[in-house]
Short mmCIF file of C-alpha atoms and ligand atoms in Angstrom, two decimals:
data_model
loop_
_atom_site.label_atom_id
_atom_site.label_comp_id
_atom_site.label_asym_id
_atom_site.label_seq_id
_atom_site.Cartn_x
_atom_site.Cartn_y
_atom_site.Cartn_z
CA MET A 1 25.19 24.88 -13.11
CA ALA A 2 24.63 21.10 -12.25
CA THR A 3 21.29 20.10 -12.90
CA ARG A 4 19.39 19.05 -9.65
CA VAL A 5 16.83 16.34 -9.48
CA HIS A 6 13.87 16.27 -7.16
CA LEU A 7 11.89 13.29 -6.36
CA VAL A 8 8.08 14.14 -4.62
CA ASN A 9 6.00 12.14 -3.01
CA PRO A 10 2.70 14.09 -2.89
CA SER A 11 0.20 14.66 -0.17
CA ARG A 12 -2.21 16.73 1.35
CA THR A 13 -1.71 15.86 5.06
CA ALA A 14 1.56 15.75 6.75
CA PHE A 15 2.18 14.29 9.70
CA GLY A 16 5.54 15.08 10.72
CA THR A 17 6.25 11.69 11.19
CA ALA A 18 5.28 8.63 8.43
CA VAL A 19 4.39 4.65 9.46
CA ILE A 20 5.92 3.22 6.09
CA THR A 21 8.85 4.59 3.63
CA PRO A 22 7.81 5.78 0.44
CA ARG A 23 9.90 2.99 -1.40
CA TRP A 24 9.38 4.34 -4.82
CA LEU A 25 11.49 7.56 -3.95
CA TYR A 26 14.09 5.75 -2.52
CA VAL A 27 14.14 3.47 -5.88
CA LEU A 28 14.28 6.05 -8.12
CA ALA A 29 16.79 7.48 -6.26
CA GLY A 30 18.86 4.27 -7.05
CA ALA A 31 17.85 4.28 -10.69
CA THR A 32 19.36 8.09 -10.43
CA PRO A 33 22.65 8.44 -12.01
CA SER A 34 25.70 9.42 -9.91
CA SER A 35 26.27 12.21 -12.50
CA TYR A 36 23.12 13.95 -11.08
CA GLY A 37 24.46 13.81 -7.28
CA ASP A 38 22.09 12.78 -4.60
CA PRO A 39 18.52 13.31 -5.32
CA ASN A 40 16.44 15.74 -3.25
CA LEU A 41 13.88 13.52 -1.95
CA VAL A 42 10.75 15.15 -0.76
CA ASP A 43 7.82 13.13 1.39
CA GLU A 44 4.76 15.31 2.12
CA THR A 45 3.69 12.94 4.53
CA LEU A 46 6.58 14.15 6.58
CA GLU A 47 6.62 18.01 5.57
CA GLN A 48 5.22 19.53 2.68
CA SER A 49 7.06 21.02 -0.08
CA ALA A 50 7.76 24.56 -0.67
CA PRO A 51 7.56 25.82 -4.59
CA GLY A 52 11.10 27.95 -3.46
CA MET A 53 13.14 24.31 -3.27
CA PHE A 54 12.45 24.21 -7.17
CA GLY A 55 14.88 26.35 -9.58
CA PRO A 56 15.25 26.75 -12.74
CA GLY A 57 16.62 23.87 -15.11
CA ASP A 58 15.75 21.54 -12.20
CA ILE A 59 14.16 18.07 -12.87
CA VAL A 60 10.98 17.50 -10.60
CA GLY A 61 9.84 13.94 -10.52
CA ILE A 62 6.75 13.36 -8.94
CA GLY A 63 4.50 9.86 -8.40
CA ILE A 64 0.72 9.52 -8.33
CA HIS A 65 -1.72 7.34 -7.19
CA THR A 66 -5.35 8.67 -8.05
CA ALA A 67 -5.73 9.35 -3.76
CA ASN A 68 -3.06 12.26 -4.21
CA ALA A 69 -3.15 13.14 -8.06
CA LEU A 70 -4.63 16.66 -7.38
CA ARG A 71 -1.78 17.80 -4.39
CA GLY A 72 0.65 16.20 -7.21
CA TYR A 73 -0.88 18.72 -9.79
CA GLU A 74 -0.51 21.62 -7.46
CA VAL A 75 3.01 20.78 -7.01
CA GLY A 76 3.83 20.39 -10.73
CA ARG A 77 2.55 23.84 -11.88
CA ALA A 78 4.46 25.55 -8.86
CA ALA A 79 7.28 23.75 -10.39
CA ARG A 80 6.99 24.50 -13.85
CA ALA A 81 6.27 28.43 -12.88
CA ARG A 82 9.71 28.33 -11.46
CA GLY A 83 11.51 26.99 -14.09
CA ALA A 84 11.67 23.32 -13.58
CA ARG A 85 11.53 20.20 -16.04
CA VAL A 86 8.35 18.13 -14.50
CA VAL A 87 7.70 14.74 -14.82
CA PHE A 88 4.94 12.61 -13.47
CA GLY A 89 4.85 8.73 -13.35
CA GLY A 90 2.90 6.21 -11.09
CA ILE A 91 -0.08 4.64 -11.64
CA HIS A 92 -2.65 7.25 -11.91
CA ALA A 93 -0.26 9.07 -14.44
CA SER A 94 0.12 6.09 -16.34
CA LEU A 95 -3.61 5.64 -16.98
CA TYR A 96 -4.25 9.22 -17.47
CA PRO A 97 -0.72 10.68 -18.87
CA ASP A 98 -2.62 13.82 -20.78
CA GLU A 99 -4.29 14.64 -17.73
CA ALA A 100 -0.62 15.30 -16.29
CA HIS A 101 0.30 17.31 -18.95
CA GLU A 102 -3.11 19.60 -18.71
CA ARG A 103 -3.60 19.48 -15.39
CA GLY A 104 -0.07 19.01 -13.80
CA GLY A 105 2.63 20.88 -15.95
CA ALA A 106 4.23 18.13 -17.24
CA HIS A 107 6.89 17.90 -19.49
CA ALA A 108 6.98 14.29 -19.75
CA VAL A 109 5.11 11.13 -18.00
CA VAL A 110 6.46 8.05 -17.53
CA THR A 111 3.82 5.41 -17.77
CA GLY A 112 4.61 1.64 -16.12
CA ASP A 113 7.46 0.92 -13.94
CA GLY A 114 10.13 3.98 -13.94
CA GLU A 115 13.03 2.53 -12.87
CA ALA A 116 14.48 1.25 -16.07
CA VAL A 117 13.66 4.45 -18.07
CA TRP A 118 14.37 7.12 -15.90
CA PRO A 119 18.14 7.80 -17.02
CA ALA A 120 16.61 8.36 -20.37
CA VAL A 121 14.26 10.97 -18.81
CA LEU A 122 16.79 12.98 -16.79
CA ARG A 123 19.30 12.98 -20.04
CA ASP A 124 16.36 14.25 -22.17
CA CYS A 125 15.04 16.91 -19.88
CA ALA A 126 18.90 17.39 -18.60
CA ALA A 127 19.16 18.37 -22.69
CA GLY A 128 15.90 20.54 -22.70
CA THR A 129 14.19 17.71 -24.94
CA PRO A 130 12.35 15.66 -23.35
CA GLU A 131 9.65 13.13 -24.55
CA ARG A 132 5.72 13.96 -23.98
CA ILE A 133 5.63 10.30 -22.85
CA TYR A 134 7.85 7.30 -22.00
CA ASP A 135 6.76 3.64 -21.71
CA GLY A 136 8.31 2.28 -18.88
CA GLY A 137 6.83 -1.25 -19.46
CA LYS A 138 6.78 -3.86 -17.01
CA VAL A 139 10.66 -4.06 -15.18
CA ARG A 140 11.85 -7.83 -15.46
CA ARG A 141 12.73 -9.62 -12.49
CA ASP A 142 16.31 -9.17 -13.08
CA GLY A 143 15.70 -5.35 -13.41
CA PHE A 144 14.72 -4.42 -10.01
CA VAL A 145 16.84 -2.13 -8.53
CA PRO A 146 17.70 -1.71 -4.96
CA ALA A 147 16.39 1.44 -3.04
CA ARG A 148 19.02 4.14 -1.99
CA TRP A 149 18.21 3.66 1.64
CA ASP A 150 21.42 6.08 2.49
CA LEU A 151 19.07 8.89 1.90
CA LEU A 152 16.82 8.23 4.73
CA PRO A 153 16.35 10.93 7.08
CA PRO A 154 16.89 10.22 10.46
CA ASP A 155 14.13 9.41 12.91
CA LYS A 156 11.32 10.15 10.66
CA TYR A 157 9.73 6.88 9.81
CA MET A 158 8.43 3.56 11.93
CA TRP A 159 8.89 0.91 9.45
CA GLY A 160 10.97 -0.05 6.28
CA SER A 161 9.68 -1.12 3.20
CA VAL A 162 10.95 -3.77 0.53
CA GLN A 163 9.29 -5.17 -2.82
CA THR A 164 9.86 -9.08 -3.06
CA VAL A 165 7.07 -9.60 -5.67
CA ARG A 166 5.35 -7.53 -8.24
CA GLY A 167 1.95 -8.67 -10.00
CA CYS A 168 -0.89 -10.59 -9.03
CA PRO A 169 -2.56 -13.22 -10.28
CA LYS A 170 -6.49 -12.70 -9.11
CA HIS A 171 -8.60 -10.22 -11.10
CA CYS A 172 -10.49 -8.70 -8.21
CA SER A 173 -12.92 -6.13 -10.07
CA PHE A 174 -11.89 -2.85 -7.48
CA CYS A 175 -8.54 -3.24 -7.87
CA SER A 176 -6.20 -2.20 -10.64
CA VAL A 177 -2.96 -3.91 -9.40
CA TRP A 178 -3.47 -6.72 -11.87
CA ARG A 179 -3.89 -4.52 -14.87
CA THR A 180 -1.12 -2.49 -13.93
CA ASP A 181 1.29 -4.74 -12.64
CA GLY A 182 -0.05 -7.47 -14.56
CA GLN A 183 -1.12 -11.21 -13.78
CA GLU A 184 2.20 -12.59 -13.84
CA PRO A 185 3.99 -12.42 -10.98
CA ARG A 186 7.52 -10.78 -11.21
CA THR A 187 9.61 -12.26 -8.00
CA ARG A 188 12.86 -10.29 -6.71
CA SER A 189 15.90 -12.66 -6.11
CA ALA A 190 16.10 -13.53 -2.20
CA GLU A 191 19.91 -12.35 -2.39
CA ALA A 192 18.35 -8.76 -3.06
CA VAL A 193 15.61 -8.63 -1.09
CA VAL A 194 17.96 -9.74 2.14
CA ARG A 195 20.43 -7.22 1.10
CA GLU A 196 18.06 -4.45 1.60
CA VAL A 197 16.83 -5.87 4.86
CA VAL A 198 19.74 -6.44 6.53
CA GLU A 199 20.68 -2.56 5.37
CA LEU A 200 17.63 -1.57 6.43
CA ARG A 201 18.25 -3.08 9.99
CA ARG A 202 21.97 -1.93 10.16
CA ARG A 203 20.28 1.55 10.45
CA GLY A 204 17.87 0.68 13.18
CA PHE A 205 14.80 -0.43 11.38
CA ARG A 206 13.23 -3.71 13.18
CA PHE A 207 9.69 -3.30 11.51
CA ILE A 208 9.76 -4.34 7.52
CA ALA A 209 6.81 -4.43 5.04
CA LEU A 210 7.07 -6.78 2.54
CA ALA A 211 5.91 -4.13 0.09
CA ASP A 212 4.17 -6.70 -2.26
CA ASP A 213 0.97 -6.46 -4.17
CA ASN A 214 0.51 -10.67 -3.16
CA PHE A 215 3.15 -12.40 -0.87
CA TYR A 216 1.28 -15.84 -2.09
CA PRO A 217 1.24 -15.71 -5.68
CA VAL A 218 0.67 -19.36 -6.15
CA THR A 219 -2.52 -21.26 -4.80
CA LEU A 220 -2.10 -24.97 -3.63
CA ASN A 221 -5.35 -24.74 -6.01
CA ASP A 222 -3.38 -23.39 -8.43
CA LEU A 223 -0.74 -26.00 -8.85
CA ALA A 224 -3.57 -28.74 -8.46
CA MET A 225 -5.15 -26.81 -11.61
CA ALA A 226 -1.86 -26.93 -13.76
CA GLY A 227 -1.54 -30.66 -12.27
CA ARG A 228 -4.80 -31.53 -13.68
CA ARG A 229 -4.54 -29.68 -16.98
CA ALA A 230 -1.15 -32.06 -17.51
CA ASP A 231 0.09 -28.88 -18.18
CA SER A 232 3.54 -28.98 -17.39
CA ALA A 233 5.24 -26.28 -18.17
CA ARG A 234 2.81 -23.93 -16.59
CA PHE A 235 2.75 -26.78 -13.07
CA GLU A 236 6.97 -26.32 -13.51
CA ALA A 237 6.93 -22.41 -13.38
CA LEU A 238 4.37 -22.19 -10.40
CA THR A 239 6.52 -24.74 -8.61
CA ALA A 240 9.97 -22.54 -9.14
CA ILE A 241 7.72 -19.34 -7.96
CA ARG A 242 6.43 -21.41 -4.69
CA GLU A 243 10.02 -22.85 -4.19
CA GLU A 244 11.40 -18.87 -4.96
CA ARG A 245 9.27 -17.92 -1.74
CA PHE A 246 10.08 -20.50 0.54
CA ASP A 247 13.68 -19.99 -0.09
CA LEU A 248 13.51 -16.32 0.86
CA MET A 249 11.66 -17.06 3.87
CA ARG A 250 14.24 -19.39 4.94
CA ARG A 251 16.95 -16.38 3.87
CA LEU A 252 14.89 -14.11 6.09
CA ALA A 253 14.51 -16.67 9.32
CA GLN A 254 18.59 -16.48 9.08
CA LEU A 255 18.13 -12.80 9.88
CA PRO A 256 18.61 -11.09 13.38
CA ASP A 257 15.15 -12.60 15.59
CA ASP A 258 14.14 -8.88 16.80
CA LEU A 259 13.11 -8.48 12.75
CA VAL A 260 9.56 -8.39 12.09
CA PHE A 261 7.99 -8.50 8.73
CA PHE A 262 3.97 -7.23 7.73
CA THR A 263 2.90 -8.28 4.19
CA GLN A 264 0.16 -8.44 1.85
CA ILE A 265 -1.86 -11.45 1.40
CA THR A 266 -4.64 -13.76 -0.16
CA MET A 267 -6.99 -15.39 2.05
CA GLU A 268 -5.67 -18.50 0.28
CA ALA A 269 -2.60 -18.57 2.37
CA ALA A 270 -4.82 -19.60 5.31
CA GLU A 271 -5.36 -23.53 3.83
CA ASP A 272 -1.87 -23.88 3.00
CA ALA A 273 0.11 -24.70 6.49
CA GLU A 274 3.71 -25.19 5.21
CA PHE A 275 3.46 -22.10 3.83
CA LEU A 276 2.12 -20.50 7.01
CA ALA A 277 4.70 -21.99 9.21
CA ALA A 278 7.55 -20.97 6.83
CA MET A 279 6.03 -17.47 7.42
CA LYS A 280 6.38 -17.94 10.95
CA ARG A 281 9.86 -18.85 10.85
CA ALA A 282 10.79 -15.93 9.00
CA ARG A 283 9.02 -13.55 11.37
CA ILE A 284 6.51 -12.78 9.11
CA ALA A 285 4.48 -11.98 11.63
CA GLY A 286 1.31 -9.99 10.26
CA ALA A 287 -0.70 -9.63 6.91
CA LEU A 288 -3.24 -7.36 5.16
CA VAL A 289 -5.83 -9.82 4.00
CA GLY A 290 -8.71 -8.58 1.87
CA VAL A 291 -11.36 -10.08 3.47
CA GLU A 292 -14.22 -6.82 1.48
CA SER A 293 -17.17 -8.64 2.48
CA VAL A 294 -18.83 -11.44 4.90
CA THR A 295 -21.18 -12.37 2.48
CA PRO A 296 -21.35 -14.67 -0.70
CA GLU A 297 -23.14 -11.95 -2.37
CA GLY A 298 -20.77 -9.14 -1.93
CA LEU A 299 -17.93 -11.30 -2.87
CA LYS A 300 -19.75 -12.73 -6.14
CA ALA A 301 -20.42 -9.13 -6.98
CA ILE A 302 -16.57 -7.97 -6.88
CA TYR A 303 -15.49 -11.46 -8.55
CA LYS A 304 -13.73 -12.42 -5.08
CA ASP A 305 -15.72 -15.48 -4.72
CA PHE A 306 -11.94 -17.43 -3.81
CA ASN A 307 -12.97 -15.89 -0.35
CA LEU A 308 -14.87 -17.62 2.02
CA ALA A 309 -17.95 -16.11 3.99
CA GLY A 310 -19.76 -16.68 7.18
CA ASP A 311 -18.25 -19.34 9.82
CA ALA A 312 -16.01 -21.19 7.21
CA LEU A 313 -14.51 -17.19 6.75
CA VAL A 314 -14.13 -17.24 10.65
CA GLU A 315 -12.20 -20.39 10.75
CA ARG A 316 -10.34 -19.08 7.24
CA LEU A 317 -8.92 -15.99 9.53
CA GLN A 318 -8.53 -17.91 12.59
CA ARG A 319 -6.06 -20.14 10.69
CA PHE A 320 -3.68 -16.94 10.14
CA ARG A 321 -3.76 -16.52 13.86
CA ALA A 322 -2.86 -19.75 15.10
CA HIS A 323 -0.14 -20.15 12.85
CA GLY A 324 1.34 -16.97 14.78
CA VAL A 325 0.45 -14.54 11.80
CA HIS A 326 -1.45 -11.75 12.93
CA VAL A 327 -4.32 -10.66 10.44
CA LEU A 328 -5.51 -6.89 9.49
CA GLY A 329 -8.53 -7.53 7.73
CA SER A 330 -9.68 -4.85 5.24
CA PHE A 331 -13.50 -4.51 4.71
CA ILE A 332 -15.60 -2.57 1.99
CA PHE A 333 -18.76 -1.02 2.45
CA GLY A 334 -21.08 0.02 -0.14
CA LEU A 335 -21.07 -2.92 -1.81
CA PRO A 336 -24.93 -3.05 -3.71
CA THR A 337 -25.65 -6.56 -1.99
CA ASP A 338 -24.89 -4.88 1.19
CA ARG A 339 -28.09 -4.16 3.64
CA ASP A 340 -28.60 -2.53 7.23
CA ALA A 341 -27.27 -5.68 8.87
CA THR A 342 -24.10 -5.99 7.10
CA PHE A 343 -22.36 -3.22 9.23
CA ASP A 344 -23.30 -5.15 12.07
CA ALA A 345 -22.65 -8.40 10.47
CA THR A 346 -19.19 -7.33 9.67
CA LEU A 347 -18.06 -6.37 13.05
CA ASP A 348 -19.22 -9.32 15.12
CA LEU A 349 -17.16 -11.24 12.65
CA ALA A 350 -13.94 -9.40 12.37
CA LYS A 351 -14.22 -9.66 16.41
CA ARG A 352 -14.87 -13.33 15.95
CA ALA A 353 -12.09 -14.03 13.64
CA ASP A 354 -9.50 -12.84 16.16
CA LEU A 355 -8.35 -10.07 13.81
CA THR A 356 -5.65 -7.86 15.46
CA PHE A 357 -6.39 -4.50 13.37
CA ALA A 358 -9.04 -3.83 10.74
CA GLN A 359 -9.72 -1.61 8.00
CA PHE A 360 -13.09 -0.50 6.99
CA VAL A 361 -13.48 1.35 3.53
CA THR A 362 -16.00 2.54 1.40
CA LEU A 363 -16.52 1.58 -2.45
CA THR A 364 -15.10 3.52 -4.30
CA PRO A 365 -14.34 3.06 -8.38
CA PHE A 366 -10.60 3.65 -8.86
CA PRO A 367 -9.50 4.42 -12.52
CA GLY A 368 -7.85 1.13 -13.85
CA THR A 369 -10.26 -0.92 -12.12
CA VAL A 370 -13.58 -2.84 -14.17
CA ASP A 371 -15.99 -1.52 -11.70
CA PHE A 372 -14.81 1.71 -12.64
CA ALA A 373 -14.83 1.14 -16.61
CA LYS A 374 -18.79 -0.09 -15.96
CA TRP A 375 -19.85 2.94 -13.72
CA GLU A 376 -18.14 5.20 -16.44
CA ALA A 377 -20.02 3.51 -19.18
CA SER A 378 -23.17 3.23 -16.98
CA LEU A 379 -22.98 7.06 -16.49
CA ALA A 380 -21.81 7.88 -20.25
CA GLY A 381 -22.95 11.66 -21.15
CA ARG A 382 -24.91 11.95 -18.04
CA GLU A 383 -22.66 12.36 -15.38
CA PRO A 384 -23.60 14.27 -12.43
CA ARG A 385 -20.71 17.11 -11.87
CA VAL A 386 -19.29 18.77 -8.72
CA LEU A 387 -18.14 22.45 -8.94
CA ASP A 388 -17.97 21.34 -12.85
CA VAL A 389 -15.99 18.59 -12.36
CA PRO A 390 -18.11 14.95 -13.41
CA VAL A 391 -17.65 12.45 -10.72
CA THR A 392 -16.06 9.94 -13.38
CA ARG A 393 -12.90 12.47 -12.20
CA HIS A 394 -13.51 12.70 -8.85
CA TRP A 395 -9.95 12.88 -7.87
CA LEU A 396 -10.28 16.56 -9.45
CA ILE A 397 -12.50 17.49 -7.40
CA PRO A 398 -11.44 20.38 -4.74
CA TYR A 399 -11.03 18.07 -1.18
CA GLU A 400 -13.22 19.84 0.75
CA HIS A 401 -16.35 19.04 -1.67
CA ARG A 402 -15.61 15.73 -2.78
CA PRO A 403 -18.61 13.35 -2.08
CA LYS A 404 -18.02 10.34 0.31
CA LEU A 405 -19.61 8.17 -2.08
CA TYR A 406 -20.24 8.05 -5.83
CA THR A 407 -21.84 4.97 -6.45
CA PRO A 408 -26.17 4.62 -5.66
CA HIS A 409 -26.56 2.27 -3.36
CA PRO A 410 -30.37 0.54 -3.90
CA THR A 411 -31.02 0.59 -0.34
CA MET A 412 -29.05 2.95 1.62
CA THR A 413 -28.28 6.61 0.80
CA PRO A 414 -24.62 7.70 1.02
CA GLU A 415 -24.69 9.42 4.55
CA GLN A 416 -26.16 6.03 5.42
CA ILE A 417 -22.87 4.47 4.15
CA ARG A 418 -20.60 6.86 5.69
CA ALA A 419 -22.04 7.10 9.33
CA ARG A 420 -22.43 3.41 9.36
CA THR A 421 -18.71 2.87 8.76
CA GLN A 422 -17.79 5.31 10.57
CA GLU A 423 -19.73 3.78 13.81
CA VAL A 424 -17.87 0.34 12.75
CA TRP A 425 -14.64 2.38 13.18
CA ASP A 426 -15.73 4.05 16.36
CA ARG A 427 -16.95 0.45 17.52
CA PHE A 428 -13.72 -1.82 16.60
CA TYR A 429 -11.49 0.41 18.26
CA SER A 430 -12.81 1.40 21.35
CA ILE A 431 -10.85 1.61 24.21
CA ARG A 432 -12.26 -1.75 25.64
CA GLU A 433 -12.14 -3.55 22.84
CA VAL A 434 -8.51 -2.49 21.72
CA TRP A 435 -7.35 -3.30 25.38
CA ARG A 436 -9.28 -6.53 24.81
CA ARG A 437 -7.23 -7.74 21.75
CA ALA A 438 -3.85 -6.24 23.18
CA ARG A 439 -3.54 -9.39 25.06
CA CYS A 440 -2.11 -11.01 22.25
CA VAL A 441 0.83 -9.14 23.64
CA ARG A 442 2.49 -10.28 26.88
CA SER A 443 4.32 -7.43 28.69
CA LEU A 444 2.16 -3.96 30.32
CA ARG A 445 4.51 -2.41 27.85
CA ALA A 446 3.59 -4.34 24.90
CA ARG A 447 0.09 -3.87 26.05
CA LEU A 448 0.21 -0.18 25.92
CA ALA A 449 2.08 0.10 22.50
CA PHE A 450 -0.16 -1.89 21.37
CA VAL A 451 -3.32 0.66 22.41
CA LEU A 452 -1.20 3.41 21.20
CA ILE A 453 -0.92 1.90 17.64
CA SER A 454 -4.39 1.04 17.01
CA LYS A 455 -4.93 4.39 18.26
CA LEU A 456 -2.27 6.02 15.90
CA TYR A 457 -4.06 3.81 13.38
CA ARG A 458 -7.48 4.62 13.27
CA GLN A 459 -6.79 8.53 13.32
CA MET A 460 -4.52 8.19 10.43
CA TYR A 461 -6.83 6.36 8.53
CA ALA A 462 -10.53 6.31 9.75
CA ASN A 463 -11.26 9.95 10.87
CA THR A 464 -8.87 11.41 7.92
CA GLY A 465 -10.80 9.61 5.49
CA ILE A 466 -14.28 8.62 6.13
CA SER A 467 -15.49 11.67 8.12
CA THR A 468 -17.78 14.41 6.84
CA ASP A 469 -16.23 18.23 8.64
CA SER A 470 -13.20 19.49 8.23
CA ALA A 471 -12.38 20.35 12.12
CA ARG A 472 -12.78 16.49 12.52
CA THR A 473 -10.46 15.62 10.07
CA THR A 474 -8.00 18.67 10.97
CA ARG A 475 -8.02 17.47 15.06
CA ALA A 476 -7.39 13.91 13.62
CA SER A 477 -4.56 14.82 12.01
CA ARG A 478 -3.24 16.68 15.06
CA TRP A 479 -3.58 13.90 17.28
CA ALA A 480 -2.08 11.05 14.56
CA ARG A 481 1.01 14.37 14.57
CA TRP A 482 0.93 13.92 18.49
CA LEU A 483 0.68 10.14 18.41
CA ALA A 484 3.07 9.17 16.00
CA LYS A 485 5.98 10.57 17.50
CA PRO A 486 6.22 8.13 20.44
CA CYS A 487 5.25 5.41 18.31
CA ARG A 488 7.93 5.62 16.15
CA ARG A 489 10.35 4.86 19.49
CA LEU A 490 8.34 1.95 19.83
CA PHE A 491 9.09 0.29 16.48
CA THR A 492 12.72 1.10 15.99
CA ALA A 493 15.86 -0.70 17.48
CA ARG A 494 19.48 0.08 17.76
CA PRO A 495 21.04 0.59 14.90
CA LEU A 496 23.35 -2.54 14.11
CA PRO A 497 26.07 -1.14 11.63
CA ASP A 498 28.25 -4.12 11.66
CA LEU A 499 25.52 -6.59 10.81
CA ALA A 500 26.84 -9.13 7.65
CA VAL A 501 24.45 -9.92 4.97
CA PRO A 502 23.87 -13.89 6.17
CA GLY A 503 25.82 -16.47 3.69
CA ALA A 504 27.21 -13.54 1.65
CA GLU A 505 30.86 -13.43 0.57
CA CYS A 506 31.44 -10.36 -1.12
CA GLU A 507 29.44 -7.45 -0.23
CA LEU A 508 30.52 -4.96 -3.23
CA ASN A 509 28.06 -6.29 -5.73
CA PRO A 510 24.83 -6.65 -4.90
CA THR A 511 22.67 -8.97 -7.17
CA GLN A 512 19.25 -7.25 -8.11
S1 SF4 B 601 -7.42 -6.99 -4.49
FE1 SF4 B 601 -5.53 -7.93 -3.96
S2 SF4 B 601 -5.84 -10.21 -4.44
FE2 SF4 B 601 -7.25 -9.00 -5.72
S3 SF4 B 601 -6.42 -8.40 -7.97
FE3 SF4 B 601 -5.79 -6.58 -6.13
S4 SF4 B 601 -3.88 -7.41 -5.62
FE4 SF4 B 601 -4.48 -9.29 -6.45
#
């Protein structure tokens, strides 16, 4: 019997409808040789997998990050018990390959980028001789694999996702991206990006997330510094990356004008009027900006002092809006420099800075980050335990017993930080505030859509993440499930099956 390949995106919460397509599933499907047939793609944010779907001899690839590792291990063990070959990949498996073997029933673990080694992994698994670990390394800029969007289930996702660059030159202490994806940006060709966008628009996707680590990998300051050092090779390399970004945005601007893009970007882009104007022409209408902290001390504590604080921060964030780019501001609470007044000050700043959306997360030491390494070292040999799991392995603690905060704070208790964070979410997303922000769109229909989407965002991310009681979490999931369906209809458009790739002479040989 032919070997069946399954790819599983684990999640303990299923909403029936999801916001963004989990791109990795469709990219790895693209890297699966046709001799295995089409892989079975299982996104547990839609519906959970059932062990009965895996059979003896099947190959089950499970991609995990720290937050969904525990559920991933459950799926891995269930698949192995059914006689399947289990392979783990993703950021968390790259950091803890032994854990995936011990806890997840792995036959093999892929570290780094998976797409290049995936055919070899499948070949070895099918032959019954998988290696313990495969090092996928970092895929080169000409090695990006286009996603198999033809495998998308109909009517399940609101947004498509396309990657344009991997890696980030910064080194924020709470973030693992620069360590796992590297600090050297690897840009994908504009041609390959545009082809994927066109394919998604043909299928009725109008909103597309540019799922990049940092869409603005070269700042004006980087160029000025390379210029001052008279480092011509560096200057030319940076200039080439910057030009590629502009080329991509020029190509995106030629696509149907109902397309809307969203990306992640550092705040420094606000000083680059030429870049912001190009974003607007390309209809990159929204960006997640990591503001993190509103105080200079807080920014210094997380190595993000390239951000501004206070009124200068407000002015800089407003500049995005002035150029037609809506900002989803991301803030962290629980930094050692935070005080009781920080919560109100953050909320006030989020309002003054014209943020369209905001998220408020609590400081969590994630593996692979500088913060985690420091925290782990500071507790060596005397880690508190929950159900006999050391807190430095917090992702292994059953969800319902997991503390909401791990690092002690000099002046506030974990419960104070959690409760104040929840309160900031409640106030930012009060119906009055949401309706006020809805003025950013014109028609009544669009305003109502804005309210619906704001509420959905809050239900999906705030209530399921930082609430203490499981009843509230269950209620929030139910609400999110209910809201997600009408929201999806607001985002999609009439399919355009005949849409051509602008400037393409031949559609048969997509370039990477
Ligand atoms: S938080 Fe953003 S800017 Fe900082 S290293 Fe991570 S991806 Fe880069």
